[in-house]
XYZ file of N, CA, C and O in Angstrom:
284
model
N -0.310 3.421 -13.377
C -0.497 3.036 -12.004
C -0.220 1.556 -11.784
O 0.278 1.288 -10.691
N -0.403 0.753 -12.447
C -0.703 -0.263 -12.398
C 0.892 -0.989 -12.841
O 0.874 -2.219 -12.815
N 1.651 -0.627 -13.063
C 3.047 -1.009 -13.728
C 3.798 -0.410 -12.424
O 4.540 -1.210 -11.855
N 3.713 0.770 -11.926
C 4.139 1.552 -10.511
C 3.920 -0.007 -9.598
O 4.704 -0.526 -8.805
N 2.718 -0.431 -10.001
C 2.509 -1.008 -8.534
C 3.459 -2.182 -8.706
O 4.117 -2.566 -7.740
N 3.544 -2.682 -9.718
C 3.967 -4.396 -10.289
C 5.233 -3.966 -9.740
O 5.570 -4.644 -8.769
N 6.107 -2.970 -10.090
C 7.508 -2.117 -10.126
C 7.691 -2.187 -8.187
O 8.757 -2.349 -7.595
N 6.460 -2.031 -7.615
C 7.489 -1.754 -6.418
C 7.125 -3.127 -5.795
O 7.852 -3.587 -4.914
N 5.991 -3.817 -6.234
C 5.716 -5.339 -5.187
C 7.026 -6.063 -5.278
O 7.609 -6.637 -4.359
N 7.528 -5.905 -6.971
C 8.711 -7.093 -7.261
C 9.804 -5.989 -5.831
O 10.225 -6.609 -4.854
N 10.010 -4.904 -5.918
C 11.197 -4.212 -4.917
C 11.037 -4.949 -3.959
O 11.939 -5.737 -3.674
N 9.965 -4.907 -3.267
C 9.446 -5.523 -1.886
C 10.035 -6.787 -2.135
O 10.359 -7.077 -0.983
N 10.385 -7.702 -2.804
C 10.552 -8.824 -2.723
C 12.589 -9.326 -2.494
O 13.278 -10.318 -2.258
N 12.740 -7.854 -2.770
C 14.617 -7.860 -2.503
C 14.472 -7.110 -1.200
O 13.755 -6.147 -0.927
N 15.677 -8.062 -0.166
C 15.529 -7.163 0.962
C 16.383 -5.815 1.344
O 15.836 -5.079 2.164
N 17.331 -5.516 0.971
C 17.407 -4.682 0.684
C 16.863 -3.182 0.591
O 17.172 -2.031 0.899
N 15.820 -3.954 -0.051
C 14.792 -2.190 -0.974
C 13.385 -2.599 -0.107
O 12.338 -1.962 -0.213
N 13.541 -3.628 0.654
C 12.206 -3.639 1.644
C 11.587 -2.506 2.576
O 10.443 -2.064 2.464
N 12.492 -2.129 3.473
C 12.108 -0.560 3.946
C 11.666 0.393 3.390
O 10.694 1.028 3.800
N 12.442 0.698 2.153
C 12.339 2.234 1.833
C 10.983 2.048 0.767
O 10.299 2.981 0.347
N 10.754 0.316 0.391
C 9.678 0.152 -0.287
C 8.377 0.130 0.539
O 7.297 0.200 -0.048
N 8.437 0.043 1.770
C 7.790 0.001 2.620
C 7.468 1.753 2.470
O 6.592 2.244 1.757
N 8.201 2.321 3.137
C 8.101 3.196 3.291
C 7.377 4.749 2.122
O 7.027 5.913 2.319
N 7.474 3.825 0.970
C 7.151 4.758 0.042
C 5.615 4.111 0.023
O 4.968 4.772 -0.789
N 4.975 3.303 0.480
C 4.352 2.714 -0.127
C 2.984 3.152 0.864
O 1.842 3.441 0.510
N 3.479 3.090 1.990
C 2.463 4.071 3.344
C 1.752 5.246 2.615
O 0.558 5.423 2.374
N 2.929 6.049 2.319
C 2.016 7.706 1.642
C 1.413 7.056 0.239
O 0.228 7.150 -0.078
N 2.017 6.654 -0.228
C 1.429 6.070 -1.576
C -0.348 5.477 -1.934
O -1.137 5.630 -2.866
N -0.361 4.876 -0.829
C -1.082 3.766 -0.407
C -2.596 4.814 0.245
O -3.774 4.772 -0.111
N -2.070 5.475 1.049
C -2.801 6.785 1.902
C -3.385 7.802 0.457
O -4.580 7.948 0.202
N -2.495 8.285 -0.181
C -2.929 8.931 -1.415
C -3.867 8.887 -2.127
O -4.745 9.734 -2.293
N -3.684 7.501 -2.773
C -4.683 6.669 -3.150
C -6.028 6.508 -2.786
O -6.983 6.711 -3.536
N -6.106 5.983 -1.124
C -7.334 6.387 -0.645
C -7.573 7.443 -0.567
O -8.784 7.495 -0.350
N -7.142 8.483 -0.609
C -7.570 9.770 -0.468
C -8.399 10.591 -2.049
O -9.622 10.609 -2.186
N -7.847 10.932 -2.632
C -8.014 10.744 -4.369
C -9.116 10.112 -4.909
O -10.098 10.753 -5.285
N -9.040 8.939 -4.977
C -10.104 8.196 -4.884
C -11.405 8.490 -4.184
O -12.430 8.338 -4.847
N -11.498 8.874 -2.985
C -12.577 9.131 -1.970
C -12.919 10.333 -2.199
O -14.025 10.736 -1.840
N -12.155 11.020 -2.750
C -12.412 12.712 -3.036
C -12.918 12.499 -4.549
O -13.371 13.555 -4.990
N -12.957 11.748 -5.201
C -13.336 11.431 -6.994
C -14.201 10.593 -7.297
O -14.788 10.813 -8.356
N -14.570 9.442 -6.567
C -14.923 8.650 -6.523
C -15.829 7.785 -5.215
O -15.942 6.577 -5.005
N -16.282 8.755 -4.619
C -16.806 8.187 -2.915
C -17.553 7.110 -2.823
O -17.607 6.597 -1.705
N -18.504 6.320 -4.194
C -19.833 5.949 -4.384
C -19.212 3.882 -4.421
O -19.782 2.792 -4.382
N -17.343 4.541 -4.544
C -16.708 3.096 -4.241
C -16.812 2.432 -2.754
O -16.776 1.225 -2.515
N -16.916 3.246 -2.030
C -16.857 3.253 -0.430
C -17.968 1.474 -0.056
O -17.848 0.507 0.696
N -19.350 2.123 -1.548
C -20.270 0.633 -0.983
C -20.476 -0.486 -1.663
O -21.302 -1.396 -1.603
N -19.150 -0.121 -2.613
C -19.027 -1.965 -3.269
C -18.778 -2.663 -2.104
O -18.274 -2.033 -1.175
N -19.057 -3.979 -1.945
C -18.612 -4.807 -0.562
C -17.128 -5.122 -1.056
O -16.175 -5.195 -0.281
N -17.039 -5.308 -2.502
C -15.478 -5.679 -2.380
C -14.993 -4.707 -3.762
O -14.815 -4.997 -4.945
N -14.892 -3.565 -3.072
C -14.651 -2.472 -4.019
C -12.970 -1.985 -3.871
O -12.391 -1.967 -2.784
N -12.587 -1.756 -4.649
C -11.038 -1.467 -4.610
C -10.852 -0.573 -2.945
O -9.931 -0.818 -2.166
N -11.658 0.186 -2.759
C -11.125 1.254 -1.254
C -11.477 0.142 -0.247
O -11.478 0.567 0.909
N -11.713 -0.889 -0.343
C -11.773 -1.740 1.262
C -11.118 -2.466 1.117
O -11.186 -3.334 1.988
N -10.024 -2.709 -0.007
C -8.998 -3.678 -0.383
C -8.104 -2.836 0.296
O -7.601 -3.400 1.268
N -7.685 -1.532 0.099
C -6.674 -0.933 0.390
C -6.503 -0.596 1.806
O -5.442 -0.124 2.215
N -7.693 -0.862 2.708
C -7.186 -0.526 3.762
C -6.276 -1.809 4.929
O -5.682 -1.584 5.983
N -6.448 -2.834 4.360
C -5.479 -4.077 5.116
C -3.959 -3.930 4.439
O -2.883 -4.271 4.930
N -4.191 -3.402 3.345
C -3.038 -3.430 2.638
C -1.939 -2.293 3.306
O -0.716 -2.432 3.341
N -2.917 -0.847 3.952
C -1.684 -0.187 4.912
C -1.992 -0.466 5.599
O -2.186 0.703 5.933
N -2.391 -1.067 6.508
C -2.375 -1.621 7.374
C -0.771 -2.611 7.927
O 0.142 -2.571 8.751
N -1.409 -3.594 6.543
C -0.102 -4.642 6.614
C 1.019 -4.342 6.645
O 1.881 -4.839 7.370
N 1.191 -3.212 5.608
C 2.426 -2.408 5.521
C 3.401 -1.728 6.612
O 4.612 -1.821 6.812
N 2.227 -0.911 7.313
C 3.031 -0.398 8.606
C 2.754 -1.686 9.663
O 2.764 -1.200 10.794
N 2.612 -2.534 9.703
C 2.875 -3.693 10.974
C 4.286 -4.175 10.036
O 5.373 -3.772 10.449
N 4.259 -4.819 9.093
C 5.832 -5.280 8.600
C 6.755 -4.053 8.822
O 7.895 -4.248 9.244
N 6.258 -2.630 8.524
C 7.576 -1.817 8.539
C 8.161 -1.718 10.283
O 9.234 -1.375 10.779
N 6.825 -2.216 10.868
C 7.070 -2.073 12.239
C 8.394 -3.339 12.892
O 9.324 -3.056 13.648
N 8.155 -4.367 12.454
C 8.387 -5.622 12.815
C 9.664 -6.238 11.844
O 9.878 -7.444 11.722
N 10.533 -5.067 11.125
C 11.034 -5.655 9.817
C 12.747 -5.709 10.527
O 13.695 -6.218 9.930
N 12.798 -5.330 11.336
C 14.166 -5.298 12.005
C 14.394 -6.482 12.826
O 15.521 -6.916 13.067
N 12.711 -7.285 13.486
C 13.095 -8.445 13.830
C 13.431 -9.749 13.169
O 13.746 -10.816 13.695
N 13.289 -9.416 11.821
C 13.703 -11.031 11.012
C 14.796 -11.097 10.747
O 15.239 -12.107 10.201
């Protein structure tokens, strides 16, 4: 998981592969919380527990995928 992730931040960083890295990264990202919350729910009340990290993170994702045609 953790090599997946390193693997697509560096993509994100060519523009190019920005969209479709974007784009993989929404369901990806969604998954994750999901999985997690279904395996693991008791993460929900760390204050800074990996599942409240992830939700700015799609967040961020779909506002750049939104906004990526204006730069």
């Amino acid at each position: 998981g953790s090599l997946f992730d390193i693997v697509v931040g560096l993509a994100l960083l060519v523009r190019r592969f920005t969209r479709r890295v974007l784009q993989l990264m929404i369901p990806v990202t969604s998954g994750y919380l999901l999985v997690g919350t279904l395996t693991a729910p008791e993460l929900w009340f760390e204050p800074l527990g990996p599942y409240t990290k992830i939700i700015p993170m799609l967040v961020g994702s779909v506002l750049t995928l939104a906004i990526l045609d204006e730069r």
